[in-house]
Coordinates of C-alpha atoms in Angstrom, one line a residue:
M1 CA 56.6 35.2 66.1
H2 CA 52.8 35.3 66.0
S3 CA 52.8 31.8 67.4
S4 CA 54.5 32.9 70.6
R5 CA 52.3 32.2 73.6
L6 CA 53.4 35.3 75.4
L7 CA 52.7 37.7 72.5
S8 CA 49.4 36.0 71.9
S9 CA 48.4 36.8 75.5
V10 CA 49.7 40.4 75.1
F11 CA 47.7 40.7 71.9
A12 CA 44.5 39.3 73.6
S13 CA 44.8 41.9 76.3
L14 CA 45.0 44.7 73.7
L15 CA 41.9 43.8 71.7
V16 CA 39.8 46.9 72.3
V17 CA 36.5 48.2 71.0
P18 CA 37.6 50.4 68.0
S19 CA 36.9 54.1 68.3
F20 CA 35.1 55.2 65.2
G21 CA 35.7 58.7 63.8
V22 CA 33.8 60.0 60.8
T23 CA 33.8 56.4 59.4
L24 CA 30.3 54.9 59.2
T25 CA 29.6 51.6 60.8
Q26 CA 26.2 50.7 59.5
P27 CA 24.4 51.1 56.1
S28 CA 21.6 53.1 57.7
Q29 CA 24.0 56.0 58.2
L30 CA 24.5 56.4 54.4
S31 CA 22.8 59.6 53.3
T32 CA 22.6 58.5 49.6
L33 CA 23.1 55.3 47.6
T34 CA 24.6 57.0 44.6
Y35 CA 28.2 58.4 44.4
D36 CA 30.5 59.4 41.6
Y37 CA 32.9 56.6 42.5
V38 CA 32.4 53.5 44.6
I39 CA 35.7 51.9 45.8
I40 CA 35.6 48.3 47.1
G41 CA 38.3 47.8 49.7
A42 CA 39.8 50.3 52.2
G43 CA 43.3 48.8 51.9
N44 CA 46.8 49.5 50.6
A45 CA 45.5 50.9 47.3
G46 CA 41.8 51.8 47.8
L47 CA 42.5 54.6 50.3
V48 CA 45.1 56.1 48.1
V49 CA 42.5 56.4 45.3
A50 CA 39.9 57.7 47.8
N51 CA 42.2 60.4 49.0
R52 CA 43.3 61.5 45.5
L53 CA 39.8 61.5 43.9
T54 CA 38.3 63.6 46.7
E55 CA 40.9 66.3 46.4
D56 CA 38.2 67.6 44.0
P57 CA 35.4 68.8 46.3
T58 CA 32.8 68.2 43.6
V59 CA 33.6 64.5 43.4
S60 CA 31.8 62.1 45.8
V61 CA 33.4 58.8 46.8
L62 CA 32.1 55.9 48.8
V63 CA 34.5 53.3 50.2
L64 CA 33.2 49.9 51.2
E65 CA 35.3 47.9 53.7
A66 CA 34.4 44.5 55.0
G67 CA 36.6 44.8 58.0
V68 CA 36.6 46.9 61.2
S69 CA 38.3 50.1 62.1
D70 CA 42.0 50.2 63.0
Q71 CA 41.6 53.0 65.5
G72 CA 42.5 52.2 69.0
V73 CA 43.9 48.8 68.1
I74 CA 47.4 48.9 69.7
P75 CA 48.9 45.9 67.9
A76 CA 48.1 47.7 64.6
E77 CA 49.9 50.7 65.9
A78 CA 53.0 49.4 67.7
P79 CA 55.4 48.2 65.0
F80 CA 56.9 45.3 67.0
L81 CA 53.5 43.8 67.6
G82 CA 52.6 43.8 63.9
P83 CA 53.1 40.0 63.5
T84 CA 50.5 39.4 66.3
L85 CA 47.7 40.7 64.1
T86 CA 47.6 37.6 62.0
P87 CA 46.5 34.8 61.7
N88 CA 43.3 33.8 63.5
T89 CA 42.3 37.2 64.8
P90 CA 39.4 39.6 64.1
Y91 CA 41.7 41.6 61.9
D92 CA 42.5 38.9 59.5
W93 CA 40.4 37.2 56.8
N94 CA 41.8 34.0 58.2
Y95 CA 42.2 32.2 54.9
T96 CA 44.2 29.1 54.4
V97 CA 45.9 27.7 51.3
V98 CA 44.7 24.4 49.8
P99 CA 47.1 21.5 50.3
Q100 CA 50.3 22.4 48.5
V101 CA 51.7 19.7 46.2
G102 CA 55.2 21.3 46.3
M103 CA 55.1 21.4 50.1
N104 CA 54.4 17.8 51.0
G105 CA 50.6 18.4 50.8
R106 CA 50.7 20.9 53.7
T107 CA 48.1 23.6 54.2
F108 CA 48.7 26.7 56.3
A109 CA 47.4 30.2 57.1
Y110 CA 47.3 32.8 54.4
P111 CA 47.1 36.2 56.2
R112 CA 45.2 39.1 54.7
G113 CA 44.4 42.3 56.6
K114 CA 40.6 42.8 57.4
L115 CA 40.5 46.3 58.8
L116 CA 40.9 49.9 57.6
G117 CA 44.2 50.0 55.8
G118 CA 43.9 46.4 54.8
S119 CA 47.3 44.6 54.8
S120 CA 49.1 47.9 55.2
S121 CA 47.7 47.8 58.8
A122 CA 48.6 44.2 59.4
N123 CA 51.9 43.6 57.6
Y124 CA 55.4 43.7 58.9
L125 CA 55.9 47.3 57.7
F126 CA 58.8 46.6 55.2
H127 CA 58.8 49.5 52.8
Q128 CA 60.5 49.7 49.4
Y129 CA 59.6 50.1 45.8
G130 CA 61.1 47.2 43.8
T131 CA 63.8 47.7 41.2
N132 CA 63.7 50.0 38.2
E133 CA 63.9 46.8 36.1
D134 CA 60.6 45.6 37.7
W135 CA 58.8 48.7 36.5
N136 CA 60.5 48.8 33.1
R137 CA 59.3 45.3 32.5
L138 CA 55.8 46.3 33.4
G139 CA 56.0 49.2 31.0
S140 CA 57.3 46.9 28.3
I141 CA 54.8 44.0 28.6
S142 CA 51.8 46.3 29.1
G143 CA 52.6 48.5 26.1
D144 CA 52.3 51.6 28.3
S145 CA 55.6 53.3 29.0
G146 CA 53.9 55.3 31.7
W147 CA 54.4 52.3 34.0
S148 CA 58.2 52.4 33.4
W149 CA 60.4 53.7 36.2
T150 CA 61.3 57.0 34.5
N151 CA 57.6 58.0 35.0
M152 CA 56.7 56.0 38.2
K153 CA 59.5 57.4 40.4
K154 CA 57.9 60.8 40.6
Y155 CA 55.2 59.3 42.7
I156 CA 57.7 58.7 45.5
Q157 CA 57.5 62.4 46.3
K158 CA 53.7 62.3 46.6
H159 CA 53.7 59.1 48.6
E160 CA 56.6 59.1 51.0
R161 CA 57.4 61.1 54.1
F162 CA 60.8 60.0 55.3
V163 CA 61.2 60.9 58.9
P164 CA 64.0 60.4 61.5
P165 CA 64.2 57.1 63.5
V166 CA 62.4 57.1 66.8
D167 CA 65.7 57.1 68.7
G168 CA 67.0 60.1 66.7
H169 CA 70.4 58.5 65.9
N170 CA 72.6 59.8 63.1
T171 CA 71.5 58.0 59.9
T172 CA 74.4 59.0 57.7
G173 CA 75.4 56.0 55.6
Q174 CA 72.2 54.1 56.3
F175 CA 70.1 55.6 53.4
I176 CA 70.5 57.9 50.4
P177 CA 68.3 61.0 50.9
S178 CA 68.1 61.8 47.1
L179 CA 66.1 58.5 46.6
H180 CA 63.3 59.6 48.9
G181 CA 60.4 61.9 49.5
F182 CA 60.0 63.9 52.7
N183 CA 56.6 65.6 52.3
G184 CA 54.3 62.8 51.2
E185 CA 51.6 60.8 53.0
V186 CA 53.1 57.7 54.5
S187 CA 55.8 58.0 57.2
V188 CA 58.9 55.8 56.5
S189 CA 61.9 55.5 58.9
L190 CA 65.0 53.5 59.7
P191 CA 65.3 51.3 62.7
G192 CA 65.2 53.1 66.1
N193 CA 66.2 50.4 68.5
N194 CA 69.6 48.7 68.2
Q195 CA 69.6 44.9 68.1
T196 CA 72.6 43.0 69.6
I197 CA 73.2 41.2 66.3
D198 CA 73.4 44.4 64.2
P199 CA 77.2 44.8 64.5
R200 CA 77.7 41.1 63.6
V201 CA 75.5 41.6 60.4
L202 CA 77.5 44.6 59.4
A203 CA 80.8 42.9 60.1
T204 CA 79.7 40.0 57.9
T205 CA 79.2 42.4 55.0
K206 CA 82.9 43.3 55.3
Q207 CA 84.1 39.7 55.8
L208 CA 82.2 38.0 53.0
A209 CA 82.2 39.5 49.5
E210 CA 79.1 37.5 48.7
F211 CA 77.1 39.8 51.0
P212 CA 78.1 43.4 50.4
F213 CA 76.7 46.3 52.3
N214 CA 73.9 48.3 50.6
E215 CA 73.5 51.9 51.7
D216 CA 69.8 52.1 50.7
M217 CA 67.3 49.3 50.5
S218 CA 64.4 51.1 48.9
G219 CA 65.3 50.1 45.3
G220 CA 64.3 52.1 42.2
D221 CA 67.3 53.9 40.8
H222 CA 69.5 52.2 43.4
P223 CA 70.2 48.4 43.2
L224 CA 68.7 46.2 45.9
L225 CA 71.5 43.6 45.9
G226 CA 73.4 43.4 49.2
I227 CA 72.5 43.8 52.9
G228 CA 71.4 47.0 54.6
F229 CA 69.1 48.7 57.0
L230 CA 65.3 48.1 56.9
Q231 CA 63.1 51.0 56.1
S232 CA 59.7 50.6 57.8
S233 CA 56.3 52.3 57.2
A234 CA 56.4 53.9 60.6
G235 CA 57.1 57.3 62.2
G236 CA 57.5 58.4 65.7
G237 CA 57.3 54.8 66.9
V238 CA 53.9 54.2 65.3
R239 CA 52.8 52.3 62.2
S240 CA 51.9 54.4 59.2
S241 CA 49.3 52.7 57.1
S242 CA 47.1 53.8 54.2
S243 CA 44.5 54.4 56.9
T244 CA 46.6 56.5 59.2
S245 CA 48.0 58.5 56.3
Y246 CA 45.9 58.8 53.1
L247 CA 42.5 58.3 54.9
A248 CA 43.4 60.3 58.0
N249 CA 44.4 63.2 55.8
A250 CA 41.2 63.1 53.8
N251 CA 38.7 62.2 56.6
K252 CA 37.4 65.7 57.1
R253 CA 36.3 66.0 53.5
P254 CA 32.5 65.9 53.2
N255 CA 32.7 64.3 49.8
L256 CA 34.4 61.2 51.2
T257 CA 32.3 58.4 52.9
V258 CA 33.8 55.2 54.3
L259 CA 31.5 52.4 55.4
I260 CA 33.1 49.5 57.4
N261 CA 31.5 46.1 58.2
A262 CA 30.3 46.0 54.6
T263 CA 31.0 42.7 52.7
V264 CA 30.6 43.0 48.9
M265 CA 28.6 40.2 47.4
K266 CA 29.0 41.1 43.7
L267 CA 29.0 43.7 41.0
L268 CA 25.8 44.2 39.1
Q269 CA 25.5 44.9 35.4
T270 CA 23.8 48.2 34.8
G271 CA 23.6 48.1 31.0
T272 CA 25.9 48.3 28.0
K273 CA 27.9 51.1 26.5
N274 CA 29.8 51.0 23.2
G275 CA 29.5 47.3 23.1
L276 CA 30.9 46.9 26.6
K277 CA 28.9 45.6 29.6
S278 CA 28.6 48.3 32.3
F279 CA 29.2 47.5 36.0
R280 CA 28.3 50.5 38.1
S281 CA 26.3 49.0 40.9
V282 CA 27.6 47.1 43.9
Q283 CA 25.6 44.7 46.1
F284 CA 26.7 44.3 49.7
T285 CA 25.6 43.0 53.0
T286 CA 26.7 43.4 56.7
T287 CA 29.9 41.5 57.5
P288 CA 29.1 38.5 59.7
G289 CA 30.1 38.8 63.3
V290 CA 29.5 42.5 63.7
A291 CA 26.4 44.1 65.3
P292 CA 23.6 43.2 62.8
T293 CA 22.3 46.2 61.0
L294 CA 20.7 44.4 58.0
S295 CA 18.3 41.6 58.6
A296 CA 19.5 38.1 57.7
G297 CA 19.7 37.7 53.9
K298 CA 19.1 41.4 53.2
T299 CA 21.3 43.3 50.9
L300 CA 21.9 46.8 49.8
T301 CA 22.9 48.2 46.4
V302 CA 25.0 51.4 45.8
T303 CA 25.7 52.9 42.4
A304 CA 28.5 54.9 40.9
R305 CA 27.8 57.6 38.4
K306 CA 31.3 57.3 36.9
E307 CA 33.2 54.2 38.0
V308 CA 33.4 51.3 40.4
V309 CA 37.1 50.8 41.5
L310 CA 37.8 47.3 42.8
S311 CA 40.7 47.4 45.3
A312 CA 40.0 44.2 47.3
G313 CA 43.5 42.7 46.9
S314 CA 44.7 39.7 44.9
V315 CA 42.3 37.3 46.8
G316 CA 39.3 39.5 47.2
T317 CA 39.3 41.1 43.8
A318 CA 39.5 37.7 42.0
Q319 CA 36.7 36.4 44.2
I320 CA 34.4 39.4 43.6
L321 CA 34.9 39.3 39.9
Q322 CA 34.0 35.6 39.7
L323 CA 30.9 36.1 42.0
S324 CA 29.9 38.8 39.5
G325 CA 30.0 36.5 36.5
I326 CA 33.4 37.7 35.3
G327 CA 35.8 34.8 34.9
N328 CA 36.3 31.3 33.5
A329 CA 33.0 30.3 32.0
N330 CA 33.5 26.6 32.8
D331 CA 34.3 27.3 36.5
L332 CA 31.3 29.7 36.8
K333 CA 28.9 27.2 35.2
T334 CA 29.9 24.5 37.7
L335 CA 28.8 26.8 40.5
K336 CA 25.7 27.9 38.6
I337 CA 26.9 31.4 38.2
N338 CA 25.7 33.1 35.0
T339 CA 28.7 34.2 32.9
V340 CA 28.6 37.9 32.0
I341 CA 32.1 38.3 30.7
S342 CA 34.1 35.1 29.9
N343 CA 37.7 35.6 30.8
P344 CA 39.8 32.5 32.0
S345 CA 42.6 34.9 33.1
V346 CA 40.5 36.0 36.2
G347 CA 42.0 34.3 39.3
D348 CA 44.8 32.9 37.3
N349 CA 48.6 33.8 37.2
M350 CA 48.8 34.1 41.0
S351 CA 52.4 34.6 42.2
D352 CA 53.8 35.0 45.6
H353 CA 56.9 35.1 47.7
T354 CA 57.7 32.1 49.9
L355 CA 59.2 32.2 53.4
L356 CA 61.6 29.7 55.0
P357 CA 62.6 30.4 58.6
N358 CA 66.2 29.0 59.1
I359 CA 66.5 28.9 62.9
F360 CA 69.9 28.7 64.6
R361 CA 70.7 28.1 68.3
V362 CA 72.9 30.9 69.7
Q363 CA 75.0 31.5 72.8
G364 CA 74.0 33.5 75.8
D365 CA 71.0 35.7 76.4
Q366 CA 71.5 38.4 73.8
S367 CA 68.6 37.3 71.7
F368 CA 65.0 38.6 72.3
D369 CA 63.7 35.2 73.3
G370 CA 64.2 35.7 77.0
F371 CA 62.5 39.0 76.8
L372 CA 59.5 37.6 74.9
R373 CA 59.1 34.9 77.5
D374 CA 59.1 37.3 80.5
P375 CA 55.7 38.9 81.1
N376 CA 57.3 41.6 83.3
Q377 CA 59.7 42.7 80.6
T378 CA 57.0 42.8 77.9
A379 CA 54.6 44.6 80.2
A380 CA 57.3 47.2 80.8
A381 CA 58.0 47.6 77.1
L382 CA 54.3 47.9 76.3
N383 CA 53.9 50.6 79.0
Q384 CA 56.9 52.5 77.6
W385 CA 55.4 52.4 74.2
V386 CA 52.0 53.5 75.4
Q387 CA 53.5 56.4 77.4
N388 CA 56.0 57.8 74.9
K389 CA 56.1 55.6 71.8
T390 CA 59.7 54.5 72.4
G391 CA 61.5 51.3 73.3
M392 CA 61.4 47.8 71.7
F393 CA 57.7 48.0 70.7
A394 CA 58.4 51.2 68.8
N395 CA 60.7 49.3 66.5
N396 CA 60.2 46.7 63.8
V397 CA 61.0 43.0 64.5
V398 CA 63.9 43.3 62.1
N399 CA 66.7 45.8 61.5
N400 CA 68.7 44.3 58.7
F401 CA 67.9 42.4 55.5
G402 CA 69.1 42.1 51.9
F403 CA 68.8 40.6 48.5
A404 CA 70.9 38.3 46.3
R405 CA 71.1 36.5 43.0
I406 CA 71.8 33.0 41.9
P407 CA 75.2 33.0 40.1
S408 CA 74.8 33.5 36.4
N409 CA 76.7 30.2 35.7
A410 CA 74.3 28.2 37.9
T411 CA 73.2 24.9 36.3
I412 CA 69.5 25.9 36.5
F413 CA 70.1 28.5 33.8
K414 CA 71.0 25.8 31.3
T415 CA 67.3 24.8 31.3
T416 CA 65.4 27.8 32.7
H417 CA 65.3 31.4 31.5
D418 CA 66.3 33.9 34.2
P419 CA 62.9 35.0 35.7
A420 CA 64.3 38.2 37.3
P421 CA 63.4 41.4 35.4
G422 CA 67.0 42.2 34.8
P423 CA 70.6 41.5 35.9
L424 CA 70.4 43.9 38.9
S425 CA 67.2 42.4 40.4
P426 CA 67.4 39.7 43.0
H427 CA 66.3 36.0 43.0
W428 CA 66.0 35.7 46.8
E429 CA 65.9 37.7 50.0
I430 CA 67.6 37.3 53.4
I431 CA 66.0 38.6 56.6
I432 CA 68.0 38.5 59.9
S433 CA 65.9 38.3 63.1
N434 CA 67.2 38.2 66.7
F435 CA 64.7 35.7 68.0
W436 CA 62.7 32.5 67.3
F437 CA 60.5 33.2 64.3
N438 CA 58.6 30.3 62.8
P439 CA 55.0 30.9 61.7
G440 CA 52.6 28.4 63.2
I441 CA 55.2 26.8 65.5
A442 CA 55.4 27.9 69.1
Q443 CA 58.6 29.3 70.6
P444 CA 60.4 26.7 72.8
P445 CA 60.2 27.3 76.5
T446 CA 64.0 27.6 76.8
G447 CA 66.9 28.5 74.6
S448 CA 68.2 31.5 72.6
F449 CA 67.7 31.7 68.8
M450 CA 68.4 33.6 65.7
T451 CA 66.2 33.2 62.6
I452 CA 67.6 34.0 59.1
I453 CA 64.7 33.9 56.7
A454 CA 65.0 33.0 53.1
V455 CA 62.4 34.5 50.7
L456 CA 62.0 33.4 47.1
I457 CA 61.7 36.8 45.3
S458 CA 61.5 35.8 41.6
P459 CA 59.2 32.7 41.6
T460 CA 58.2 30.9 38.4
S461 CA 55.4 28.9 40.0
R462 CA 51.9 30.2 39.2
G463 CA 48.7 29.5 41.1
T464 CA 45.0 30.4 41.2
V465 CA 42.3 31.9 43.3
K466 CA 39.0 30.2 42.6
L467 CA 35.5 30.2 44.2
R468 CA 34.6 27.6 46.7
S469 CA 30.9 28.3 46.0
S470 CA 28.6 31.0 44.8
N471 CA 28.2 32.3 48.4
C472 CA 30.3 35.4 49.0
L473 CA 30.9 34.4 52.6
D474 CA 32.6 31.2 51.7
K475 CA 36.3 31.5 51.7
P476 CA 37.9 31.1 48.2
L477 CA 40.2 28.3 47.2
I478 CA 43.7 29.8 47.3
D479 CA 46.3 27.6 45.5
P480 CA 49.6 29.4 45.0
K481 CA 51.2 26.2 43.8
Y482 CA 54.3 27.0 45.7
L483 CA 57.6 25.3 44.7
T484 CA 56.2 23.5 41.7
T485 CA 59.0 24.5 39.3
D486 CA 62.6 23.5 39.1
F487 CA 63.8 27.1 39.4
D488 CA 61.9 27.8 42.6
I489 CA 63.1 24.7 44.5
F490 CA 66.7 25.2 43.1
T491 CA 66.7 28.9 44.3
M492 CA 65.4 28.0 47.8
R493 CA 68.1 25.2 48.1
E494 CA 70.8 27.7 47.1
A495 CA 69.5 30.2 49.5
V496 CA 69.8 27.8 52.4
K497 CA 73.4 27.0 51.4
A498 CA 74.1 30.8 51.2
I499 CA 72.7 31.4 54.6
L500 CA 74.9 28.6 56.1
R501 CA 77.8 30.5 54.5
F502 CA 76.6 33.7 56.0
V503 CA 76.6 32.4 59.6
G504 CA 80.0 30.8 58.8
A505 CA 81.6 34.2 58.8
P506 CA 84.0 35.0 61.6
A507 CA 81.5 37.5 63.0
W508 CA 79.3 34.7 64.2
S509 CA 82.0 32.3 65.5
D510 CA 81.4 33.0 69.2
Y511 CA 77.6 33.3 68.8
V512 CA 76.0 30.8 66.5
I513 CA 76.0 27.2 67.9
G514 CA 74.3 25.6 64.9
P515 CA 71.1 24.8 63.1
F516 CA 68.0 24.1 65.2
G517 CA 66.0 20.9 64.6
D518 CA 66.7 17.6 63.0
S519 CA 65.6 18.5 59.5
F520 CA 67.7 21.7 59.3
S521 CA 70.7 19.9 60.9
A522 CA 70.5 17.1 58.4
A523 CA 70.3 19.5 55.4
K524 CA 73.7 18.8 54.1
E525 CA 73.3 18.1 50.4
D526 CA 70.7 18.8 47.7
A527 CA 68.2 16.0 48.5
S528 CA 68.1 16.7 52.2
I529 CA 68.0 20.4 51.7
E530 CA 65.1 20.0 49.4
A531 CA 63.3 17.9 51.9
Y532 CA 63.9 20.5 54.6
V533 CA 62.7 23.3 52.3
R534 CA 59.5 21.5 51.2
G535 CA 58.7 20.6 54.8
L536 CA 59.0 24.0 56.4
T537 CA 58.5 26.8 53.8
T538 CA 55.3 28.9 54.0
T539 CA 54.5 32.4 52.7
I540 CA 55.4 36.0 53.3
F541 CA 52.0 36.8 51.8
H542 CA 52.7 39.0 48.8
P543 CA 50.1 37.7 46.3
I544 CA 49.8 39.3 42.9
G545 CA 48.6 38.6 39.4
T546 CA 45.0 37.3 39.7
A547 CA 43.7 40.2 37.6
S548 CA 46.9 40.8 35.5
M549 CA 47.5 43.8 33.3
S550 CA 48.2 43.2 29.6
P551 CA 48.2 45.2 26.4
T552 CA 44.8 46.6 25.3
Q553 CA 44.4 44.2 22.4
A554 CA 45.8 41.1 24.2
R555 CA 43.6 38.1 24.5
S556 CA 45.0 37.1 27.9
G557 CA 45.0 39.3 31.0
V558 CA 42.2 40.9 32.9
V559 CA 42.8 44.7 32.8
N560 CA 44.2 47.0 30.1
P561 CA 47.1 49.3 30.9
D562 CA 44.7 51.9 32.2
L563 CA 43.4 49.3 34.6
K564 CA 40.0 49.1 33.1
V565 CA 38.6 45.5 33.1
K566 CA 38.6 44.0 29.6
G567 CA 35.1 43.8 28.1
A568 CA 33.6 46.0 30.8
D569 CA 32.6 49.6 31.1
G570 CA 32.7 51.6 34.4
L571 CA 34.9 49.1 36.2
R572 CA 38.6 49.4 37.1
I573 CA 40.9 47.4 39.3
V574 CA 43.6 49.1 41.4
D575 CA 45.5 46.7 43.7
A576 CA 48.3 44.2 43.6
S577 CA 46.2 41.7 41.5
V578 CA 47.1 43.7 38.3
F579 CA 50.8 43.1 38.6
P580 CA 51.6 40.3 36.1
F581 CA 54.9 39.6 37.9
V582 CA 55.6 39.9 41.6
P583 CA 57.9 42.9 42.3
S584 CA 61.4 42.2 43.5
A585 CA 60.4 43.7 46.9
H586 CA 57.9 43.7 49.7
T587 CA 54.8 44.7 47.9
Q588 CA 53.1 47.5 49.8
G589 CA 55.5 50.2 48.4
P590 CA 54.9 49.1 44.7
V591 CA 51.1 49.1 45.4
Y592 CA 51.2 52.6 46.8
L593 CA 53.0 53.8 43.6
L594 CA 50.5 51.9 41.4
A595 CA 47.6 53.5 43.2
E596 CA 49.1 57.0 42.9
R597 CA 49.4 56.6 39.1
A598 CA 46.0 54.9 38.9
S599 CA 44.4 58.0 40.6
D600 CA 46.0 60.2 38.0
I601 CA 44.7 58.0 35.2
I602 CA 41.1 58.0 36.6
K603 CA 41.1 61.7 37.0
A604 CA 42.4 62.2 33.4
Q605 CA 39.7 59.9 31.9
N606 CA 36.8 61.4 33.8

């Protein structure tokens, strides 16, 4: 969608100068350079920790954010416009992956939010928690039962504020209230704008036993398998991010300071304690491209009395650790970086969900493609959203999605152990979209389309995030190594076959014409399907694992179960990088729960 010429023009017209509230925009506004805690990254996790730590008025917190404010940025507020925020915008880090061996050597954009709220301000708003089996596996492999679902599910009540859909329709049968929180921080809601294909999707769940209806897609105590209604991080027709919730609700606290436009260069060792190397100082500079407030080459250093909390995400956290001399000693030596803590696990074990847009030609004009091509209709929809936060732009780009497993008797399991965390957790995801959606490829000037996306949910491929150079402003080398295992390509092939069965249901007989494009049309047997998959798949950008959690005494891994960096004092990591396995879900929800528990751990240990 974000390649649409029309939406790109809409987005360009909405780029406004952000309105800054109490958030600081330049280092000269800092009243002190010493705080109890310094948090690096005002994203999905960092702002949760900032909110929870400053509940104690005697605790001072500084949050450093490389990006800009999200305030006044309409594409970051109107849910339908979310996909226009990335890539190649001021609100994205604008990374790319290195050429992918498993994808015919292709390289492509790797979106990461670069604004207050991080990727929670720039994602597609899908909100869920993963399966209980995800969390129980984490509790088991970390050696800390506190990460198991029995303990983690209580944080839903602190985090979630489930609200009515923007159109106020009766939601009976579309979610299970007992699984949700109604008084937390982040607003979550069901779709509020009917799509013409919704009845066909629901009819398919009755016609094909392979795709049963699921009443609630949040996960946890309720299985994710089946197709149901999307729950989005939005309320009242407006995106709810960590910035508009956790930060907004803490912004008036005098003990919380947030500085944007601040790019962290590295962590500085401040001594030793109990044989561990202490890291309580952070060196940063002004983010390039913003109004200069530090002269060229000048840096500033802030210090934490208690802890530095690294919440820069799976890419940024791995980069900052390595720039600080924490990482693979051989890699650091090559870049002439002094090794302070030798740990080859840093930047390793990267895992991510892949995305394959399967595009079908459809009959008539019921898809959104005509609307997206018509500047008069989009202008009217935008005006409706601005005036009263209703209409198409108040809704997400998707209403229905679901999850499925490869059959237990599949041939792949003769040679590969099932990578899912349990028998009720999925291997792949299906997302049904009522228009052309193909990242990086422009919408055709004519025609009506439906896109059914396949997402690899339990990948076995593992990649890396490495430094390109010792310069913090140089983008890191991101190599997810997508589709480099037999299981991953097998699952994507089977997902394509399943999607073809899905559109073969009677519900689609008078609507779907057939696959769009020569490659998809030719995907009839395993070899041609594999060629199609390797030639078109990209990412749904859910990276994890580059600073993985492991038992306290383990030789591998980057953080202990309490999220303290191994071999270090005063340094903790709280973001998706600590997950050793990617959750069986879109990752913002699991990261919110992780950050809630991390906040409790930090409070208890200080």
